[in-house]
Each structure stands twice: as structure tokens, then as C-alpha cells.
Coordinates of C-alpha atoms and ligand atoms in Angstrom, one line a residue:
X1 CA 6.5 -35.2 -21.8
X2 CA 4.0 -33.8 -19.2
X3 CA 4.6 -34.1 -15.5
X4 CA 2.6 -36.5 -13.5
X5 CA 1.7 -34.3 -10.6
X6 CA -1.8 -33.5 -9.4
X7 CA -3.7 -30.7 -11.0
X8 CA -4.4 -28.6 -7.9
X9 CA -5.8 -25.2 -8.8
X10 CA -4.2 -22.2 -7.1
X11 CA -7.3 -20.6 -5.6
X12 CA -7.4 -18.2 -2.7
X13 CA -10.0 -20.4 -1.1
X14 CA -7.2 -23.0 -0.7
X15 CA -5.4 -20.5 1.6
X16 CA -8.3 -20.1 4.0
X17 CA -8.9 -23.8 3.9
X18 CA -5.3 -24.4 4.9
X19 CA -5.6 -21.9 7.7
X20 CA -8.8 -23.6 8.9
X21 CA -7.3 -27.1 8.7
X22 CA -3.9 -26.4 10.4
X23 CA -4.2 -23.1 12.2
X24 CA -7.9 -23.1 13.2
X25 CA -7.2 -21.8 16.7
X26 CA -5.1 -18.8 15.6
X27 CA -6.7 -15.5 16.4
X28 CA -7.8 -12.6 14.3
X29 CA -8.1 -9.6 16.6
X30 CA -10.0 -6.5 15.5
X31 CA -10.4 -3.0 16.9
X32 CA -14.0 -2.8 15.6
X33 CA -15.5 0.2 14.0
X34 CA -18.1 0.1 16.9
X35 CA -15.3 0.4 19.4
X36 CA -14.6 -2.8 21.4
X37 CA -11.9 -5.3 20.6
X38 CA -13.3 -8.4 18.9
X39 CA -11.6 -11.8 18.8
X40 CA -12.2 -14.7 16.5
X41 CA -10.2 -17.5 14.8
X42 CA -9.3 -18.7 11.3
X43 CA -11.9 -21.4 11.9
X44 CA -14.6 -18.6 12.5
X45 CA -13.4 -16.7 9.4
X46 CA -13.6 -19.8 7.3
X47 CA -17.2 -20.6 8.5
X48 CA -18.5 -17.1 8.2
X49 CA -16.9 -16.5 4.8
X50 CA -18.9 -19.5 3.6
X51 CA -22.0 -18.1 5.2
X52 CA -21.3 -14.8 3.5
X53 CA -21.0 -16.6 0.1
X54 CA -24.4 -18.3 0.8
X55 CA -26.0 -14.9 1.7
X56 CA -24.6 -13.4 -1.6
X57 CA -26.1 -16.2 -3.6
X58 CA -29.4 -15.7 -1.9
X59 CA -29.2 -12.1 -3.0
X60 CA -28.9 -13.3 -6.6
X61 CA -25.1 -13.0 -7.0
X62 CA -23.4 -15.3 -9.4
X63 CA -19.9 -16.4 -10.4
X64 CA -18.1 -13.6 -12.3
X65 CA -20.2 -10.8 -10.7
X66 CA -18.3 -7.8 -9.2
X67 CA -19.0 -7.0 -5.6
X68 CA -17.4 -4.0 -3.9
X69 CA -16.2 -3.4 -0.4
X70 CA -15.4 0.0 1.3
X71 CA -14.1 -1.0 4.6
X72 CA -11.3 -0.8 7.2
X73 CA -9.2 -3.7 8.1
X74 CA -11.5 -5.9 10.2
X75 CA -12.4 -9.5 10.6
X76 CA -15.7 -8.8 8.8
X77 CA -13.9 -7.3 5.8
X78 CA -11.7 -10.4 5.6
X79 CA -14.7 -12.7 5.7
X80 CA -16.3 -10.6 3.0
X81 CA -13.1 -11.0 0.8
X82 CA -13.1 -14.7 1.1
X83 CA -16.9 -14.9 0.9
X84 CA -17.0 -12.9 -2.4
X85 CA -14.0 -14.6 -3.9
X86 CA -15.1 -18.0 -2.6
X87 CA -18.4 -17.9 -4.5
X88 CA -16.5 -17.1 -7.7
X89 CA -17.2 -13.4 -7.7
X90 CA -14.7 -10.5 -7.9
X91 CA -14.0 -8.5 -4.8
X92 CA -13.6 -4.8 -5.8
X93 CA -11.9 -2.8 -3.0
X94 CA -13.0 0.9 -2.9
X95 CA -10.8 3.6 -1.4
X96 CA -13.0 5.8 0.7
X97 CA -10.6 8.7 0.3
X98 CA -11.4 9.1 -3.4
X99 CA -13.5 12.0 -4.5
X100 CA -17.2 11.3 -5.2
X101 CA -16.8 11.6 -9.0
X102 CA -14.0 9.1 -9.0
X103 CA -16.0 6.6 -6.9
X104 CA -19.0 7.0 -9.2
X105 CA -16.7 6.4 -12.2
X106 CA -15.0 3.4 -10.7
X107 CA -18.1 1.7 -9.4
X108 CA -19.9 2.1 -12.7
X109 CA -16.9 1.1 -14.7
X110 CA -16.5 -2.1 -12.7
X111 CA -20.2 -2.7 -12.8
X112 CA -20.4 -3.4 -9.1
X113 CA -23.5 -5.2 -8.1
X114 CA -23.5 -4.8 -4.3
X115 CA -21.4 -2.7 -2.0
X116 CA -20.3 -3.8 1.5
X117 CA -19.3 -0.9 3.7
X118 CA -18.5 0.1 7.3
X119 CA -20.9 2.4 9.2
X120 CA -18.1 5.1 8.9
X121 CA -18.8 5.4 5.2
X122 CA -22.6 5.9 5.2
X123 CA -22.2 9.5 4.2
X124 CA -19.7 8.6 1.5
X125 CA -21.9 6.0 -0.1
X126 CA -25.1 8.1 0.3
X127 CA -23.4 10.9 -1.6
X128 CA -22.9 8.7 -4.7
X129 CA -25.8 6.2 -4.4
X130 CA -28.0 8.1 -6.9
X131 CA -25.2 7.9 -9.5
X132 CA -24.9 4.1 -9.4
X133 CA -27.6 2.5 -11.6
X134 CA -26.1 -1.0 -11.5
X135 CA -25.8 -1.4 -7.8
X136 CA -28.6 -3.6 -6.5
X137 CA -28.1 -3.1 -2.8
X138 CA -25.9 -2.2 0.1
X139 CA -24.6 -4.4 2.9
X140 CA -23.5 -2.6 6.1
X141 CA -20.7 -4.4 8.0
X142 CA -22.3 -4.2 11.4
X143 CA -24.8 -5.9 13.7
X144 CA -28.5 -5.1 14.1
X145 CA -27.9 -3.0 17.2
X146 CA -25.5 -0.7 15.4
X147 CA -27.3 -0.4 12.1
X148 CA -27.3 3.3 11.2
X149 CA -30.1 5.5 9.9
X150 CA -29.8 5.9 6.2
X151 CA -31.8 7.0 3.2
X152 CA -30.2 4.3 1.1
X153 CA -32.5 1.7 -0.5
X154 CA -32.1 -2.1 -0.4
X155 CA -29.9 -2.0 2.7
X156 CA -28.9 -5.2 4.5
X157 CA -27.3 -5.8 7.9
X158 CA -24.2 -7.9 7.4
X159 CA -24.5 -9.9 10.7
X160 CA -28.2 -10.6 10.0
X161 CA -27.7 -12.0 6.5
X162 CA -24.6 -13.9 7.4
X163 CA -25.9 -15.5 10.6
X164 CA -29.1 -16.5 8.8
X165 CA -27.0 -19.1 6.9
X166 CA -25.6 -22.4 8.0
X167 CA -22.2 -22.3 6.3
X168 CA -22.8 -25.6 4.5
X169 CA -21.3 -24.3 1.2
X170 CA -18.8 -25.7 -1.3
X171 CA -16.5 -23.1 -2.7
X172 CA -17.2 -22.3 -6.3
X173 CA -15.5 -24.4 -8.9
X174 CA -13.3 -21.7 -10.5
X175 CA -10.3 -21.9 -12.8
X176 CA -7.1 -20.6 -11.2
X177 CA -6.9 -17.9 -13.9
X178 CA -10.4 -16.6 -13.1
X179 CA -10.5 -13.1 -11.7
X180 CA -11.1 -12.7 -7.9
X181 CA -9.9 -9.2 -7.0
X182 CA -10.1 -5.7 -8.5
X183 CA -8.3 -2.6 -7.4
X184 CA -8.1 0.7 -9.3
X185 CA -4.9 2.7 -9.4
X186 CA -5.4 6.3 -8.4
X187 CA -4.6 7.4 -11.9
X188 CA -2.8 10.8 -11.5
X189 CA -3.4 11.2 -15.3
X190 CA -6.6 10.2 -16.9
X191 CA -9.2 8.0 -15.3
X192 CA -8.4 5.4 -12.7
X193 CA -7.6 2.1 -14.2
X194 CA -8.7 -1.3 -12.9
X195 CA -6.1 -4.0 -12.0
X196 CA -7.8 -7.4 -12.1
X197 CA -6.1 -10.0 -10.0
X198 CA -6.6 -13.7 -10.6
X199 CA -6.7 -16.5 -8.0
X200 CA -3.4 -17.8 -9.3
X201 CA -1.7 -14.4 -9.2
X202 CA -2.8 -13.8 -5.6
X203 CA -1.7 -17.3 -4.5
X204 CA 1.7 -17.0 -6.2
X205 CA 2.1 -13.6 -4.8
X206 CA 1.2 -14.7 -1.3
X207 CA 3.8 -17.5 -1.5
X208 CA 6.4 -15.1 -2.8
X209 CA 5.6 -12.7 0.0
X210 CA 6.1 -15.4 2.5
X211 CA 9.6 -16.1 1.4
X212 CA 12.1 -15.8 4.3
X213 CA 13.8 -12.9 2.5
X214 CA 10.5 -11.2 1.7
X215 CA 7.9 -10.6 4.4
X216 CA 8.7 -14.0 5.7
X217 CA 5.5 -14.5 7.8
X218 CA 5.6 -17.5 10.2
X219 CA 2.9 -19.2 12.2
X220 CA 4.5 -17.9 15.4
X221 CA 4.2 -14.3 14.1
X222 CA 1.5 -11.8 15.0
X223 CA 1.1 -9.4 12.2
X224 CA -0.6 -6.0 12.2
X225 CA -1.4 -4.8 8.7
X226 CA -1.9 -1.0 9.0
X227 CA -1.8 -1.0 5.2
X228 CA -5.5 -0.9 4.3
X229 CA -7.3 -3.8 2.6
X230 CA -8.8 -1.0 0.3
X231 CA -5.5 -0.2 -1.3
X232 CA -3.1 -2.2 -3.3
X233 CA -4.3 -5.7 -2.2
X234 CA -3.2 -4.9 1.4
X235 CA 0.4 -5.9 0.4
X236 CA -0.9 -9.5 0.2
X237 CA -1.3 -9.8 4.0
X238 CA -4.9 -11.1 3.9
X239 CA -3.5 -14.0 1.9
X240 CA 0.0 -14.5 3.2
X241 CA -0.9 -14.4 6.9
X242 CA -3.5 -17.3 6.7
X243 CA -1.1 -19.2 4.4
X244 CA 1.4 -19.2 7.2
X245 CA -0.9 -19.3 10.2
X246 CA 0.2 -16.0 11.6
X247 CA -2.1 -14.3 14.0
X248 CA -3.6 -11.1 12.6
X249 CA -4.4 -7.8 14.4
X250 CA -6.7 -5.6 12.5
X251 CA -6.6 -1.9 13.4
X252 CA -10.1 -0.9 12.2
X253 CA -10.5 2.8 11.7
X254 CA -7.8 4.2 14.0
X255 CA -4.3 4.6 12.6
X256 CA -3.0 7.4 14.8
X257 CA 0.2 6.7 16.8
X258 CA -1.4 6.0 20.1
X259 CA -4.0 3.5 18.7
X260 CA -1.4 1.6 16.7
X261 CA 1.0 1.6 19.7
X262 CA -1.7 0.2 21.9
X263 CA -2.4 -2.7 19.6
X264 CA 1.2 -3.4 18.9
X265 CA 1.9 -3.5 22.6
X266 CA -1.1 -5.3 24.0
X267 CA -1.3 -7.9 21.2
X268 CA 2.5 -8.4 21.2
X269 CA 2.8 -7.8 17.5
X270 CA 6.0 -9.1 15.9
X271 CA 5.6 -7.9 12.3
X272 CA 3.8 -4.8 11.0
X273 CA 3.5 -2.9 7.7
X274 CA 2.5 0.6 6.6
X275 CA 3.4 3.7 4.6
X276 CA 6.0 6.2 6.1
X277 CA 3.3 8.7 7.3
X278 CA 1.9 6.1 9.7
X279 CA 5.4 5.4 11.1
X280 CA 6.0 9.1 11.6
X281 CA 3.0 9.2 13.9
X282 CA 4.1 6.0 15.7
X283 CA 7.7 7.2 16.2
X284 CA 6.3 10.5 17.5
X285 CA 4.2 8.6 20.0
X286 CA 7.0 6.3 21.2
X287 CA 9.3 9.3 21.7
X288 CA 6.9 11.5 23.4
X289 CA 5.8 8.8 25.9
X290 CA 9.2 7.2 26.3
X291 CA 7.8 3.7 25.5
X292 CA 9.3 0.8 23.6
X293 CA 7.9 -2.2 21.8
X294 CA 9.9 -5.3 23.0
X295 CA 8.0 -7.8 20.9
X296 CA 8.2 -6.0 17.6
X297 CA 10.9 -7.5 15.4
X298 CA 10.1 -6.3 11.9
X299 CA 8.6 -3.1 10.4
X300 CA 7.9 -3.1 6.6
X301 CA 7.8 0.4 5.1
X302 CA 6.7 1.0 1.6
X303 CA 4.3 3.0 -0.6
X304 CA 6.6 6.0 -0.5
X305 CA 10.4 6.1 0.1
X306 CA 11.4 5.5 3.8
X307 CA 13.6 8.3 5.0
X308 CA 17.0 7.3 6.3
X309 CA 16.2 9.0 9.7
X310 CA 13.1 6.8 10.1
X311 CA 15.0 3.6 9.3
X312 CA 17.7 4.7 11.7
X313 CA 15.2 5.5 14.5
X314 CA 13.5 2.1 14.3
X315 CA 16.8 0.2 14.2
X316 CA 18.9 2.1 16.7
X317 CA 16.4 3.4 19.2
X318 CA 13.8 0.5 19.1
X319 CA 15.9 -2.5 18.0
X320 CA 13.4 -3.3 15.2
X321 CA 14.5 -4.5 11.7
X322 CA 13.3 -2.3 9.0
X323 CA 12.4 -3.8 5.6
X324 CA 12.0 -1.2 2.9
X325 CA 9.6 -2.4 0.3
X326 CA 8.6 -1.1 -3.1
X327 CA 5.7 -2.1 -5.3
X328 CA 2.5 -0.9 -6.9
X329 CA -1.1 -1.9 -7.4
X330 CA -0.2 -3.4 -10.8
X331 CA 2.3 -5.8 -9.1
X332 CA -0.2 -7.3 -6.6
X333 CA 1.6 -5.2 -5.1
X334 CA 5.1 -6.2 -4.0
X335 CA 8.1 -5.9 -6.2
X336 CA 11.1 -5.6 -3.9
X337 CA 12.1 -5.9 -0.3
X338 CA 15.3 -4.9 1.3
X339 CA 16.6 -8.0 3.2
X340 CA 20.3 -8.3 3.5
X341 CA 22.6 -10.6 1.5
X342 CA 25.4 -12.6 2.9
X343 CA 28.0 -10.4 4.6
X344 CA 25.8 -7.4 5.0
X345 CA 24.8 -8.3 8.6
X346 CA 28.3 -7.5 9.9
X347 CA 28.8 -4.2 8.1
X348 CA 29.1 -1.0 10.2
X349 CA 25.7 0.5 11.0
X350 CA 26.0 3.5 8.6
X351 CA 26.8 1.2 5.7
X352 CA 23.9 -1.0 6.5
X353 CA 21.7 2.1 6.4
X354 CA 23.1 2.9 3.0
X355 CA 21.7 -0.4 1.9
X356 CA 18.4 -0.1 3.8
X357 CA 17.5 3.2 2.2
X358 CA 17.4 1.4 -1.2
X359 CA 14.0 -0.1 -2.0
X360 CA 15.5 -3.7 -2.0
X361 CA 15.8 -6.8 -4.2
X362 CA 13.2 -8.3 -6.5
X363 CA 11.2 -11.1 -4.8
X364 CA 11.0 -14.4 -6.6
X365 CA 8.4 -14.1 -9.5
X366 CA 9.4 -10.5 -10.2
X367 CA 11.8 -9.7 -13.1
X368 CA 13.2 -6.2 -13.2
X369 CA 15.4 -4.1 -15.5
X370 CA 16.1 -0.4 -16.3
X371 CA 16.0 1.2 -19.7
X372 CA 16.8 4.5 -21.4
X373 CA 14.2 6.7 -23.2
X374 CA 14.7 4.6 -26.3
X375 CA 14.0 1.3 -24.6
X376 CA 17.7 0.2 -24.5
X377 CA 18.8 -1.8 -21.5
X378 CA 20.9 0.1 -19.0
X379 CA 23.7 -1.5 -16.8
X380 CA 23.0 -2.7 -13.3
X381 CA 25.9 -0.6 -11.9
X382 CA 24.1 1.3 -9.2
X383 CA 24.9 4.6 -11.1
X384 CA 22.9 4.5 -14.3
X385 CA 19.2 5.3 -13.8
X386 CA 16.3 4.8 -16.1
X387 CA 12.8 3.6 -16.5
X388 CA 12.1 0.7 -14.2
X389 CA 10.5 -2.2 -16.2
X390 CA 9.0 -5.3 -14.6
X391 CA 7.3 -8.6 -15.5
X392 CA 6.0 -11.7 -13.8
X393 CA 3.0 -13.8 -13.1
X394 CA 1.5 -11.3 -10.5
X395 CA 2.2 -8.2 -12.7
X396 CA -0.8 -6.7 -14.6
X397 CA -0.9 -7.7 -18.3
X398 CA -3.6 -5.1 -19.1
X399 CA -6.2 -2.9 -17.3
X400 CA -9.9 -3.8 -17.0
X401 CA -11.8 -3.3 -20.2
X402 CA -8.6 -2.6 -22.1
X403 CA -8.2 0.9 -20.7
X404 CA -4.9 2.4 -21.5
X405 CA -4.5 0.0 -24.5
X406 CA -1.6 -2.4 -24.6
X407 CA 0.5 -1.8 -21.5
X408 CA 3.3 -4.2 -22.2
X409 CA 6.2 -3.8 -24.7
X410 CA 6.9 -6.5 -27.2
X411 CA 8.9 -8.5 -24.7
X412 CA 6.2 -8.4 -22.1
X413 CA 7.7 -5.7 -19.9
X414 CA 5.5 -3.3 -18.0
X415 CA 6.8 0.3 -17.5
X416 CA 6.3 1.1 -13.8
X417 CA 6.5 4.9 -14.3
X418 CA 9.3 5.0 -11.8
X419 CA 12.9 5.9 -12.5
X420 CA 15.5 3.8 -10.6
X421 CA 19.0 2.4 -10.3
X422 CA 19.9 -1.2 -10.0
X423 CA 23.2 -2.2 -8.3
X424 CA 25.3 -5.3 -9.1
X425 CA 23.9 -7.1 -6.1
X426 CA 20.4 -6.6 -7.3
X427 CA 19.3 -3.8 -5.0
X428 CA 17.0 -1.3 -6.7
X429 CA 16.8 2.4 -5.6
X430 CA 13.9 4.6 -6.8
X431 CA 15.2 8.0 -8.0
X432 CA 11.7 9.3 -8.6
X433 CA 8.4 8.9 -10.3
X434 CA 9.3 9.7 -13.9
X435 CA 6.9 12.7 -13.8
X436 CA 8.3 14.1 -10.6
X437 CA 12.0 14.0 -11.4
X438 CA 13.6 17.5 -11.6
X439 CA 15.3 18.2 -14.9
X440 CA 18.1 20.7 -14.3
X441 CA 20.6 21.5 -17.1
X442 CA 20.0 18.2 -18.9
X443 CA 20.6 16.2 -15.7
X444 CA 18.1 14.7 -13.3
X445 CA 17.7 15.5 -9.6
X446 CA 15.8 13.1 -7.4
X447 CA 13.0 14.9 -5.5
X448 CA 12.8 11.8 -3.2
X449 CA 16.4 12.0 -2.1
X450 CA 16.1 15.7 -1.3
X451 CA 12.9 15.2 0.7
X452 CA 14.4 12.3 2.6
X453 CA 17.6 14.2 3.4
X454 CA 15.5 17.2 4.6
X455 CA 13.4 15.2 6.9
X456 CA 16.5 14.1 8.7
X457 CA 16.7 17.6 10.2
X458 CA 15.2 17.3 13.7
X459 CA 12.9 20.3 13.2
X460 CA 11.5 19.2 9.9
X461 CA 8.2 17.4 10.2
X462 CA 7.6 16.7 6.4
X463 CA 9.2 17.9 3.2
X464 CA 8.3 17.9 -0.4
X465 CA 10.4 19.0 -3.4
X466 CA 9.1 20.1 -6.8
X467 CA 10.8 21.5 -9.9
X468 CA 10.3 25.2 -10.6
X469 CA 10.9 26.6 -14.0
X470 CA 14.2 28.3 -14.3
X471 CA 15.5 30.5 -17.2
X472 CA 19.0 29.0 -17.2
X473 CA 18.6 25.4 -15.9
X474 CA 15.0 24.6 -17.1
X475 CA 14.1 23.5 -13.6
X476 CA 15.5 23.9 -10.2
X477 CA 14.3 22.3 -6.9
X478 CA 12.1 24.1 -4.4
X479 CA 12.0 22.6 -1.0
X480 CA 8.6 22.9 0.8
X481 CA 8.8 22.2 4.5
X482 CA 6.4 21.7 7.4
X483 CA 8.5 22.9 10.4
X484 CA 8.2 21.5 13.9
X485 CA 5.8 23.7 15.9
X486 CA 7.6 26.4 17.8
X487 CA 11.0 25.4 16.5
X488 CA 11.7 28.7 14.8
X489 CA 13.3 26.7 11.9
X490 CA 15.1 28.8 9.3
X491 CA 15.9 28.3 5.6
X492 CA 19.6 28.6 6.4
X493 CA 19.5 25.9 9.1
X494 CA 17.8 23.4 6.7
X495 CA 20.3 24.1 3.8
X496 CA 23.2 23.9 6.2
X497 CA 22.0 20.5 7.4
X498 CA 21.6 19.2 3.8
X499 CA 25.1 20.6 2.7
X500 CA 27.5 17.7 2.3
X501 CA 24.7 15.0 2.3
X502 CA 23.8 15.6 -1.3
X503 CA 25.6 16.7 -4.5
X504 CA 26.2 20.5 -4.4
X505 CA 24.2 21.1 -7.6
X506 CA 21.2 19.3 -6.1
X507 CA 20.9 21.9 -3.3
X508 CA 17.4 23.4 -3.4
X509 CA 17.4 27.0 -4.8
X510 CA 14.9 28.0 -2.1
X511 CA 13.0 26.8 0.9
X512 CA 9.4 27.7 1.8
X513 CA 7.5 26.9 5.0
X514 CA 3.9 25.7 5.0
X515 CA 1.4 24.3 7.5
X516 CA 0.3 21.5 5.4
X517 CA 1.4 19.3 2.4
X518 CA -1.4 17.8 0.3
X519 CA -1.6 14.0 0.1
X520 CA -3.3 11.7 -2.4
X521 CA -6.0 9.2 -1.5
X522 CA -3.2 6.6 -1.1
X523 CA -1.0 8.8 1.2
X524 CA 1.5 10.0 -1.3
X525 CA 2.6 13.7 -1.5
X526 CA 0.4 15.3 -4.1
X527 CA 3.0 16.8 -6.4
X528 CA 0.5 17.8 -9.0
X529 CA -1.3 20.1 -6.5
X530 CA 1.9 21.5 -5.2
X531 CA 3.1 22.3 -8.7
X532 CA -0.2 24.1 -9.3
X533 CA 0.1 25.9 -6.0
X534 CA 3.6 27.1 -6.8
X535 CA 3.3 27.6 -10.5
X536 CA 3.9 31.4 -10.3
X537 CA 6.7 31.0 -7.8
X538 CA 9.9 32.8 -8.7
X539 CA 13.1 31.4 -7.4
X540 CA 15.7 33.9 -6.1
X541 CA 18.2 32.3 -8.5
X542 CA 15.9 32.9 -11.4
X543 CA 16.0 36.7 -11.2
X544 CA 19.8 36.5 -10.6
X545 CA 20.2 34.5 -13.8
X546 CA 18.1 36.8 -16.0
Ligands
LIG1 P1 -1.3 4.6 -6.4 O1 -0.5 4.8 -7.7 O2 -2.7 4.2 -6.6 O3 -1.0 5.8 -5.4 P2 0.4 2.4 -5.8 O4 0.6 1.8 -4.5 O5 0.1 1.6 -6.9 O6 -0.7 3.4 -5.6 O7 1.6 3.3 -6.1 C1 2.8 2.7 -6.6 C2 3.9 3.7 -6.6 O8 4.3 4.2 -5.3 C3 5.2 3.2 -7.2 O9 5.2 3.2 -8.6 C4 6.2 4.2 -6.6 O10 6.3 5.4 -7.4 C5 5.7 4.5 -5.3 N1 6.3 3.7 -4.3 C6 5.9 2.6 -3.7 N2 6.8 2.1 -2.8 C7 7.8 3.0 -2.8 C8 9.1 3.1 -2.0 N3 9.4 2.2 -1.1 N4 9.8 4.2 -2.3 C9 9.5 5.1 -3.3 N5 8.4 5.0 -4.0 C10 7.5 4.0 -3.7

């Protein structure tokens, strides 16, 4: 027997319609690429998204076309998202930090028709424009006054084409399973692969993200997404904030500690989200200037593991609740968040930190398990670690154009490429990415845990650990450290600090000091480059063992 409820398609347009109907006055505040702070409301975004959709139709765009954006988090970028998706097209977010060859590959593979971009990215787009035969034109996200000089052809000024329309536009009649968003994973091996979100997956994910134990956005909140809209679906914030009516503060191009502090403080932000490197800069700014953030209640940290010392600093020194989050582009992107379960609120602080360093519990709609190399399920005992497998309605079922072949096992599980433990209460902890884990004497050492222990040392700015070939143990860990300037940090001091905090046999065999640690386009430590850089490195223990 079928239910008798209304067939109401789950489209992302319904989210911005809701915001317009019930939170019309709530603000979207942007630090614009041009400089000044810009203020508008959900009602403005709703109107201008429809105008944008009209403008795209005038340019010949149709339902199912793919249209790209390369832009910072701004009100215009949000309008373009809803405009593109609202006319039934697919919004393809481009990461400006990718190499030119990768951009060319991605834009051509996706068959992007138009590219919206900020003035910042004129050189990036100019460098690849000749390699993009499908692209019909470029829309620069600025007004007439700020239109840059460019050698690009078929260039349009966003404000001009949008303001030429009246906004009298009905959203496209789409099926909830139609595609609306596209984001490529950085693809550390092989070509980048396209993850194609549907209206339904984005809506379900926004609802799950808004659960009180997840990001839990409320209408009274002011949220600052530092996480860029050009990577991993901006952790769903461009959907979950309007769904709840939260005010949004868009940081534009400036993500340094001072700029983020200024916005957090003046706009009285209550919830914010970013990768650990951003928080390192903010904490540095707070400490150096002896300032606090009295309105901030929740910081969401994900993308890479949040070090214990970072969680501790936010919670103890600034009275901010840290929510450790894990996910990936293929998961829309959130998988777990670390909110407490009953009884945990009253635990001693150190025990709470033990829980908070874990990546958290699966949000509703995410199923999760760990398996051994042969695909057998492993116990959720907090000790056994194995391949982290996931499934759910906002998890990729395949990549665009079938790249990578069948990515699910026979029961529909997707292998995340991460190695993790699951404890009996459901908390997951990432041991490593499968390809980064250090294999020593048949056992595995977590590079993440070593890195996060090392950064707890007050004179360590950043740390990376890679496996170095070893004649006796296969691999042993090498710790690579950026020391605090002028601290005179020594190898002995770092190792002494780590002693007792990790298993004895996990202790790095050597420590090297560097000025810089390479990062990927998505802000992760580039282990591949480090392994290349140190491929001829001989550990002191290696010669001793020979
Ligand atoms: P990309 O692969 O394009 O860099 P993703 O955001 O899709 O970008 O990366 C997902 C991966 O990031 C996960 O598979 C995991 O390895 C890592 N990751 C994300 N969040 C965390 C976290 N909180 N702790 C440890 N690793 C994380």
C-alpha cells in the first residue's frame, strides 16, 4: 500500500524559497573581492538568483547544461549557485588552486559551457582559456566599474547581465534525482574524478547537517563558512544555512587570522567551519593580540585531523565548543561529527578531549563500517582498525562518465580510502589515509597521530610524518617539522615531548627541520611530494640495523 502524502520534490530551490518566505530579512554579509563589506538578505539572494537564471537562459543555457564557477565565498557566488541549479543546470565548482593542466582536464571533461569567476582569477582563467573548446563565454562576478582588462573573448559583467532581468522566473521543473552540482576530487592518483550531486542528495544532506547533534544550525545563528564553496560542497552550508534561516557571513578572498577574526568579531558570529590550517592562523592571531570571541559558540574542524592541542586551546582558552568533523567530496561531504552522547558532558576535561580528537559519530543518512583487506567486517571495539566503508543517499554511487568503473562493492559500500577504528559508542577515529599509513614490522603506525602529537609541542608550527624505507622494519616514521621562528627547537626536545604520549615503537626514527611543508589544492599535507623529496633519506637507525 502506498502512502498518501504529497509528492513534493526535494529540490535545492525549495531551500532558498523557504529562506525567502520565512527568513526574508536575514542577512548575508560579504567581504567583497573589491574590498568593502556588502550586505543583502535572503530575499535579495532569492530575487537575484532568479535574475541570474534568466540571464543564463538568454545566453542560451538549457536544463542539464554544466556551468562552472571559480569564486570565493560571496553573496554573488551563492546567487550563481541557486541561479544555475534553479534553471535546471549543473553548477560545477572549480578549485582555483589546481594546476592549469588539471583545470583544463576538468573543465573539458565536465563539458562546462560558461564559467563564472571572480576578478582575482582573471590570470588563472586566461592561462587556460585557449584549451577550452566547449566554453562559450565568461561571466565576471563584479560590477561595471570593477570590470578588469582581459584578453578573454565573450566576457560578460555579472551585475550588468543580472540587473538587466526582472526576476519574473519560475524555477525549472526538475526531478529530485536530477543532477545539480559537480565537484571533482583532487585525485592524488590518476585524473580527478567528478562527483555529481543531485537535488535530492543535497537536500537530504542539508537536513542531516542541520540535526542538533550535527552542525545544528538555527535561525538565531550567524555562520561564517571559511570552508570554500569551491571545495567539497562547502560542507553543505550554502544549503543548511538558508534551510534554517541562519545569517551568513562570507569571508571573500581573505582567510588570514586577522581578517577572519575581524568578521567573527564585528558580525558576532556564533558558528564557523574550516580546516585546521585556518584555525592555526586564527589562534595565532587571538594569542598574539590577546583578544577573545565572546559570541562564538561552535567551531567545526574537518578536512584534516584536528590536533588535540587545537581543540584544547579553543575549549579551554576561548570557551568555544569544538566539533571535529570528517567527510569527503564523495559524501556531500559530511560523514561524522563529534557531538557528545549522554554522560560525556560531565566527564573530566582530559577525557572529553580523548573523545573530541576522534572524528565523531555518523550523522543520520550515513552508514559506516570497517573491514579487513579481504573485505571481512571488523569489530567496533575501538581497537581494530581497517578500511572505512560508507553508504547512504548522499554518498556517490559512481563518478561522472563512469570514471574509475564500479566504485561500490556488491552490497553498495563505498571504500573511503581511509583507515579507521570504530568504538562501541559509534565514534570513529581516522588512523590514516590507507596510502599514508606507515607499515613497520607488519604493524601499522598512524602518521596522523604522530603529527598531531608533535604539534602539541609549543615550538612546533606544523608537522608531517612519512614512512622511510628501513632494512629491518620495511618502513619507519620520519618526522618533518616547521619550528617556531627563533625557538632553537631541537630534535631531542621534540622526541622528549612525544615520549609517553604515543606507543614506544611508534617514536619517529628521526626528526628533520624545514621552512615549509607542501600542501594540496585542498589544504592537506602533500605526502606524495614529501615522499619524493625524502626518497633518498637514510634514517640513522637504518645504518645501525645493517
Ligand atoms: P580531496 O580528496 O579532494 O582533498 P576531500 O575533502 O574529499 O578532498 O578529502 C577527503 C579526505 O580528507 C578524507 O578521505 C580523509 O582522508 C581526509 N579528512 C577529512 N576530514 C578529516 C578529519 N577530520 N580527520 C582526518 N582526515 C580527514
